[in-house]
């Protein structure tokens, strides 16, 4: 009985042999792991769908949305914007320092700490709303408010964990991968804040 020869090289799904860099097309030129960019594109699509849904719901009931939006704390929302943008800047500083071989962990720890501050401020904001009986059951605006900001807060919490991981296992690729996720979290909030809190 003739045995079938076993290949000596494992071939990746895209045709690259084991040990060779996989070709991810345009994603290959982006910093960090291409799988993270696939995740980021999916998350941006999910939030984009939420933003469209919010805009449609507002167009259908502008009076309710305007009255409900007036109940939000724009100051806390703006403060959280500054906190998160500063955190993103610290991640960028840490990445530059890591790329040049300098110490970067203080900047990363600062970024994670500011991520925690963001969540604390968001919890204070939620507590105030719930204390005034503004809940998911109040109306469509608050259903979408809690859905969108809560989903974003989950990404902030996940991002803090990711930053912690790449601070410990701090290869340049890991750092770039974590930074890409954190900048996505920043970008989403920079869009979410004016859409939910400011635009009428």
PDB file of C-alpha atoms in Angstrom:
ATOM      1  CA  UNK A   1       0.000   0.000   0.000  1.00  0.00           C
ATOM      2  CA  UNK A   2       1.464   3.349  -1.057  1.00  0.00           C
ATOM      3  CA  UNK A   3       1.482   6.091   1.565  1.00  0.00           C
ATOM      4  CA  UNK A   4       0.621   9.628   0.611  1.00  0.00           C
ATOM      5  CA  UNK A   5       3.610  11.891   1.263  1.00  0.00           C
ATOM      6  CA  UNK A   6       3.093  14.459   4.014  1.00  0.00           C
ATOM      7  CA  UNK A   7       3.903  18.034   2.975  1.00  0.00           C
ATOM      8  CA  UNK A   8       6.943  19.403   4.746  1.00  0.00           C
ATOM      9  CA  UNK A   9       5.606  22.958   4.884  1.00  0.00           C
ATOM     10  CA  UNK A  10       2.310  24.070   6.333  1.00  0.00           C
ATOM     11  CA  UNK A  11       0.574  26.344   3.867  1.00  0.00           C
ATOM     12  CA  UNK A  12      -1.496  29.214   5.199  1.00  0.00           C
ATOM     13  CA  UNK A  13      -4.986  29.874   3.918  1.00  0.00           C
ATOM     14  CA  UNK A  14      -3.715  32.651   1.683  1.00  0.00           C
ATOM     15  CA  UNK A  15      -1.023  30.463   0.107  1.00  0.00           C
ATOM     16  CA  UNK A  16       1.907  31.640   2.234  1.00  0.00           C
ATOM     17  CA  UNK A  17       4.137  28.910   3.617  1.00  0.00           C
ATOM     18  CA  UNK A  18       4.578  28.536   7.369  1.00  0.00           C
ATOM     19  CA  UNK A  19       7.020  31.150   8.612  1.00  0.00           C
ATOM     20  CA  UNK A  20       6.241  33.596   5.840  1.00  0.00           C
ATOM     21  CA  UNK A  21       4.253  36.756   6.416  1.00  0.00           C
ATOM     22  CA  UNK A  22       0.639  36.390   5.358  1.00  0.00           C
ATOM     23  CA  UNK A  23      -0.570  38.741   2.658  1.00  0.00           C
ATOM     24  CA  UNK A  24      -3.543  40.707   4.038  1.00  0.00           C
ATOM     25  CA  UNK A  25      -3.716  43.051   1.069  1.00  0.00           C
ATOM     26  CA  UNK A  26      -4.166  46.704   2.106  1.00  0.00           C
ATOM     27  CA  UNK A  27      -4.306  45.650   5.780  1.00  0.00           C
ATOM     28  CA  UNK A  28      -0.693  44.456   5.601  1.00  0.00           C
ATOM     29  CA  UNK A  29       0.536  48.052   5.373  1.00  0.00           C
ATOM     30  CA  UNK A  30      -1.286  49.141   8.543  1.00  0.00           C
ATOM     31  CA  UNK A  31       0.501  49.148  11.928  1.00  0.00           C
ATOM     32  CA  UNK A  32      -0.137  46.235  14.265  1.00  0.00           C
ATOM     33  CA  UNK A  33      -1.824  42.907  13.632  1.00  0.00           C
ATOM     34  CA  UNK A  34      -4.183  42.858  10.606  1.00  0.00           C
ATOM     35  CA  UNK A  35      -6.735  40.840  12.616  1.00  0.00           C
ATOM     36  CA  UNK A  36      -7.186  43.854  14.882  1.00  0.00           C
ATOM     37  CA  UNK A  37      -7.987  46.002  11.859  1.00  0.00           C
ATOM     38  CA  UNK A  38     -10.655  43.513  10.781  1.00  0.00           C
ATOM     39  CA  UNK A  39     -12.150  43.804  14.272  1.00  0.00           C
ATOM     40  CA  UNK A  40     -11.927  47.598  14.107  1.00  0.00           C
ATOM     41  CA  UNK A  41     -13.718  47.720  10.752  1.00  0.00           C
ATOM     42  CA  UNK A  42     -16.479  45.531  12.173  1.00  0.00           C
ATOM     43  CA  UNK A  43     -16.845  47.725  15.255  1.00  0.00           C
ATOM     44  CA  UNK A  44     -16.935  50.896  13.165  1.00  0.00           C
ATOM     45  CA  UNK A  45     -19.679  49.335  11.037  1.00  0.00           C
ATOM     46  CA  UNK A  46     -21.671  48.453  14.183  1.00  0.00           C
ATOM     47  CA  UNK A  47     -21.400  51.956  15.605  1.00  0.00           C
ATOM     48  CA  UNK A  48     -22.143  53.438  12.184  1.00  0.00           C
ATOM     49  CA  UNK A  49     -25.403  51.476  12.113  1.00  0.00           C
ATOM     50  CA  UNK A  50     -26.252  52.839  15.578  1.00  0.00           C
ATOM     51  CA  UNK A  51     -25.567  56.404  14.471  1.00  0.00           C
ATOM     52  CA  UNK A  52     -27.825  55.948  11.451  1.00  0.00           C
ATOM     53  CA  UNK A  53     -30.548  54.423  13.636  1.00  0.00           C
ATOM     54  CA  UNK A  54     -30.246  57.351  16.049  1.00  0.00           C
ATOM     55  CA  UNK A  55     -30.557  59.870  13.209  1.00  0.00           C
ATOM     56  CA  UNK A  56     -33.639  58.122  11.804  1.00  0.00           C
ATOM     57  CA  UNK A  57     -35.294  57.928  15.229  1.00  0.00           C
ATOM     58  CA  UNK A  58     -34.593  61.623  15.809  1.00  0.00           C
ATOM     59  CA  UNK A  59     -36.102  62.546  12.442  1.00  0.00           C
ATOM     60  CA  UNK A  60     -39.267  60.613  13.358  1.00  0.00           C
ATOM     61  CA  UNK A  61     -39.682  62.260  16.775  1.00  0.00           C
ATOM     62  CA  UNK A  62     -37.593  65.461  17.006  1.00  0.00           C
ATOM     63  CA  UNK A  63     -39.565  66.983  19.888  1.00  0.00           C
ATOM     64  CA  UNK A  64     -38.963  64.021  22.203  1.00  0.00           C
ATOM     65  CA  UNK A  65     -35.291  63.844  21.239  1.00  0.00           C
ATOM     66  CA  UNK A  66     -34.728  67.572  21.814  1.00  0.00           C
ATOM     67  CA  UNK A  67     -36.439  67.498  25.209  1.00  0.00           C
ATOM     68  CA  UNK A  68     -34.553  64.361  26.250  1.00  0.00           C
ATOM     69  CA  UNK A  69     -31.209  65.642  25.002  1.00  0.00           C
ATOM     70  CA  UNK A  70     -31.666  68.697  27.227  1.00  0.00           C
ATOM     71  CA  UNK A  71     -31.565  66.306  30.221  1.00  0.00           C
ATOM     72  CA  UNK A  72     -27.998  65.219  29.411  1.00  0.00           C
ATOM     73  CA  UNK A  73     -24.986  66.736  31.150  1.00  0.00           C
ATOM     74  CA  UNK A  74     -22.990  68.285  28.312  1.00  0.00           C
ATOM     75  CA  UNK A  75     -20.259  69.380  30.727  1.00  0.00           C
ATOM     76  CA  UNK A  76     -19.582  65.808  31.888  1.00  0.00           C
ATOM     77  CA  UNK A  77     -19.752  64.588  28.303  1.00  0.00           C
ATOM     78  CA  UNK A  78     -17.272  67.271  27.245  1.00  0.00           C
ATOM     79  CA  UNK A  79     -15.005  66.456  30.185  1.00  0.00           C
ATOM     80  CA  UNK A  80     -15.038  62.810  29.171  1.00  0.00           C
ATOM     81  CA  UNK A  81     -14.103  63.839  25.632  1.00  0.00           C
ATOM     82  CA  UNK A  82     -11.034  65.673  26.943  1.00  0.00           C
ATOM     83  CA  UNK A  83     -10.132  62.723  29.182  1.00  0.00           C
ATOM     84  CA  UNK A  84     -10.327  60.182  26.362  1.00  0.00           C
ATOM     85  CA  UNK A  85      -8.518  62.334  23.791  1.00  0.00           C
ATOM     86  CA  UNK A  86      -5.716  62.944  26.319  1.00  0.00           C
ATOM     87  CA  UNK A  87      -5.542  59.221  26.952  1.00  0.00           C
ATOM     88  CA  UNK A  88      -5.202  58.598  23.211  1.00  0.00           C
ATOM     89  CA  UNK A  89      -2.394  61.149  23.073  1.00  0.00           C
ATOM     90  CA  UNK A  90      -0.555  59.321  25.871  1.00  0.00           C
ATOM     91  CA  UNK A  91      -0.866  56.051  23.949  1.00  0.00           C
ATOM     92  CA  UNK A  92       0.647  57.759  20.884  1.00  0.00           C
ATOM     93  CA  UNK A  93       3.491  59.100  23.065  1.00  0.00           C
ATOM     94  CA  UNK A  94       4.086  55.620  24.513  1.00  0.00           C
ATOM     95  CA  UNK A  95       4.196  54.107  21.034  1.00  0.00           C
ATOM     96  CA  UNK A  96       6.744  56.658  19.815  1.00  0.00           C
ATOM     97  CA  UNK A  97       8.873  56.069  22.892  1.00  0.00           C
ATOM     98  CA  UNK A  98       8.704  52.289  22.431  1.00  0.00           C
ATOM     99  CA  UNK A  99       9.684  52.602  18.761  1.00  0.00           C
ATOM    100  CA  UNK A 100      12.770  54.634  19.745  1.00  0.00           C
ATOM    101  CA  UNK A 101      13.750  52.223  22.523  1.00  0.00           C
ATOM    102  CA  UNK A 102      12.862  54.555  25.398  1.00  0.00           C
ATOM    103  CA  UNK A 103      10.755  53.857  28.473  1.00  0.00           C
ATOM    104  CA  UNK A 104       7.054  53.966  27.613  1.00  0.00           C
ATOM    105  CA  UNK A 105       5.230  52.337  30.514  1.00  0.00           C
ATOM    106  CA  UNK A 106       4.496  55.521  32.471  1.00  0.00           C
ATOM    107  CA  UNK A 107       2.656  56.952  29.462  1.00  0.00           C
ATOM    108  CA  UNK A 108       0.721  53.690  28.994  1.00  0.00           C
ATOM    109  CA  UNK A 109      -0.226  53.548  32.677  1.00  0.00           C
ATOM    110  CA  UNK A 110      -1.389  57.162  32.427  1.00  0.00           C
ATOM    111  CA  UNK A 111      -3.527  56.280  29.400  1.00  0.00           C
ATOM    112  CA  UNK A 112      -5.105  53.357  31.259  1.00  0.00           C
ATOM    113  CA  UNK A 113      -5.732  55.517  34.320  1.00  0.00           C
ATOM    114  CA  UNK A 114      -7.532  58.110  32.192  1.00  0.00           C
ATOM    115  CA  UNK A 115      -9.596  55.308  30.664  1.00  0.00           C
ATOM    116  CA  UNK A 116     -10.636  54.454  34.224  1.00  0.00           C
ATOM    117  CA  UNK A 117     -11.488  58.115  34.876  1.00  0.00           C
ATOM    118  CA  UNK A 118     -13.706  58.066  31.781  1.00  0.00           C
ATOM    119  CA  UNK A 119     -15.638  55.078  33.162  1.00  0.00           C
ATOM    120  CA  UNK A 120     -16.013  56.699  36.591  1.00  0.00           C
ATOM    121  CA  UNK A 121     -17.417  59.886  35.034  1.00  0.00           C
ATOM    122  CA  UNK A 122     -19.764  57.799  32.900  1.00  0.00           C
ATOM    123  CA  UNK A 123     -20.949  55.920  36.013  1.00  0.00           C
ATOM    124  CA  UNK A 124     -21.624  59.252  37.752  1.00  0.00           C
ATOM    125  CA  UNK A 125     -23.602  60.391  34.731  1.00  0.00           C
ATOM    126  CA  UNK A 126     -25.630  57.154  34.659  1.00  0.00           C
ATOM    127  CA  UNK A 127     -26.290  57.442  38.396  1.00  0.00           C
ATOM    128  CA  UNK A 128     -27.639  60.959  37.944  1.00  0.00           C
ATOM    129  CA  UNK A 129     -29.946  59.883  35.110  1.00  0.00           C
ATOM    130  CA  UNK A 130     -31.268  56.850  36.963  1.00  0.00           C
ATOM    131  CA  UNK A 131     -31.760  58.987  40.097  1.00  0.00           C
ATOM    132  CA  UNK A 132     -34.038  61.239  38.032  1.00  0.00           C
ATOM    133  CA  UNK A 133     -35.894  58.203  36.697  1.00  0.00           C
ATOM    134  CA  UNK A 134     -34.445  58.577  33.201  1.00  0.00           C
ATOM    135  CA  UNK A 135     -34.001  54.930  32.262  1.00  0.00           C
ATOM    136  CA  UNK A 136     -34.170  52.616  29.267  1.00  0.00           C
ATOM    137  CA  UNK A 137     -37.958  52.624  29.641  1.00  0.00           C
ATOM    138  CA  UNK A 138     -38.315  56.418  29.509  1.00  0.00           C
ATOM    139  CA  UNK A 139     -38.417  56.798  25.723  1.00  0.00           C
ATOM    140  CA  UNK A 140     -36.586  55.930  22.497  1.00  0.00           C
ATOM    141  CA  UNK A 141     -33.933  58.600  23.047  1.00  0.00           C
ATOM    142  CA  UNK A 142     -32.824  57.128  26.357  1.00  0.00           C
ATOM    143  CA  UNK A 143     -32.964  53.590  25.013  1.00  0.00           C
ATOM    144  CA  UNK A 144     -30.502  54.624  22.311  1.00  0.00           C
ATOM    145  CA  UNK A 145     -28.482  56.771  24.730  1.00  0.00           C
ATOM    146  CA  UNK A 146     -27.864  53.861  27.097  1.00  0.00           C
ATOM    147  CA  UNK A 147     -27.301  51.422  24.235  1.00  0.00           C
ATOM    148  CA  UNK A 148     -24.733  53.575  22.429  1.00  0.00           C
ATOM    149  CA  UNK A 149     -22.866  54.993  25.409  1.00  0.00           C
ATOM    150  CA  UNK A 150     -23.009  51.670  27.270  1.00  0.00           C
ATOM    151  CA  UNK A 151     -21.655  49.761  24.273  1.00  0.00           C
ATOM    152  CA  UNK A 152     -18.886  52.340  23.990  1.00  0.00           C
ATOM    153  CA  UNK A 153     -18.101  52.075  27.716  1.00  0.00           C
ATOM    154  CA  UNK A 154     -17.694  48.308  27.258  1.00  0.00           C
ATOM    155  CA  UNK A 155     -15.111  49.048  24.559  1.00  0.00           C
ATOM    156  CA  UNK A 156     -13.300  51.434  26.903  1.00  0.00           C
ATOM    157  CA  UNK A 157     -13.138  48.699  29.564  1.00  0.00           C
ATOM    158  CA  UNK A 158     -11.904  46.169  26.988  1.00  0.00           C
ATOM    159  CA  UNK A 159      -9.381  48.721  25.724  1.00  0.00           C
ATOM    160  CA  UNK A 160      -7.930  49.208  29.208  1.00  0.00           C
ATOM    161  CA  UNK A 161      -7.384  45.441  29.423  1.00  0.00           C
ATOM    162  CA  UNK A 162      -5.771  45.399  25.964  1.00  0.00           C
ATOM    163  CA  UNK A 163      -3.475  48.296  26.885  1.00  0.00           C
ATOM    164  CA  UNK A 164      -2.476  46.434  30.034  1.00  0.00           C
ATOM    165  CA  UNK A 165      -1.625  43.330  28.020  1.00  0.00           C
ATOM    166  CA  UNK A 166       0.476  45.179  25.444  1.00  0.00           C
ATOM    167  CA  UNK A 167       2.218  47.157  28.192  1.00  0.00           C
ATOM    168  CA  UNK A 168       3.385  43.866  29.694  1.00  0.00           C
ATOM    169  CA  UNK A 169       4.091  41.994  26.423  1.00  0.00           C
ATOM    170  CA  UNK A 170       5.416  45.104  24.768  1.00  0.00           C
ATOM    171  CA  UNK A 171       6.710  44.124  21.351  1.00  0.00           C
ATOM    172  CA  UNK A 172       6.336  46.954  18.865  1.00  0.00           C
ATOM    173  CA  UNK A 173       3.645  45.018  16.953  1.00  0.00           C
ATOM    174  CA  UNK A 174       1.683  44.408  20.165  1.00  0.00           C
ATOM    175  CA  UNK A 175       1.937  48.085  21.070  1.00  0.00           C
ATOM    176  CA  UNK A 176       0.750  49.125  17.614  1.00  0.00           C
ATOM    177  CA  UNK A 177      -2.148  46.670  17.820  1.00  0.00           C
ATOM    178  CA  UNK A 178      -3.281  47.964  21.208  1.00  0.00           C
ATOM    179  CA  UNK A 179      -2.882  51.573  20.093  1.00  0.00           C
ATOM    180  CA  UNK A 180      -5.038  50.943  17.018  1.00  0.00           C
ATOM    181  CA  UNK A 181      -7.887  49.631  19.187  1.00  0.00           C
ATOM    182  CA  UNK A 182      -7.601  52.526  21.648  1.00  0.00           C
ATOM    183  CA  UNK A 183      -7.623  55.138  18.891  1.00  0.00           C
ATOM    184  CA  UNK A 184     -10.782  53.510  17.519  1.00  0.00           C
ATOM    185  CA  UNK A 185     -12.369  53.934  20.954  1.00  0.00           C
ATOM    186  CA  UNK A 186     -11.316  57.605  20.896  1.00  0.00           C
ATOM    187  CA  UNK A 187     -12.693  58.148  17.401  1.00  0.00           C
ATOM    188  CA  UNK A 188     -16.064  56.624  18.219  1.00  0.00           C
ATOM    189  CA  UNK A 189     -16.511  58.863  21.274  1.00  0.00           C
ATOM    190  CA  UNK A 190     -15.446  61.978  19.342  1.00  0.00           C
ATOM    191  CA  UNK A 191     -18.312  61.182  16.936  1.00  0.00           C
ATOM    192  CA  UNK A 192     -20.778  59.930  19.557  1.00  0.00           C
ATOM    193  CA  UNK A 193     -20.510  62.932  21.874  1.00  0.00           C
ATOM    194  CA  UNK A 194     -21.733  65.602  19.421  1.00  0.00           C
ATOM    195  CA  UNK A 195     -24.303  63.295  17.814  1.00  0.00           C
ATOM    196  CA  UNK A 196     -25.977  62.340  21.102  1.00  0.00           C
ATOM    197  CA  UNK A 197     -25.245  65.365  23.332  1.00  0.00           C
ATOM    198  CA  UNK A 198     -25.053  68.407  21.052  1.00  0.00           C
ATOM    199  CA  UNK A 199     -26.607  68.162  17.596  1.00  0.00           C
ATOM    200  CA  UNK A 200     -30.234  69.233  17.261  1.00  0.00           C
TER     201      UNK A 200
END
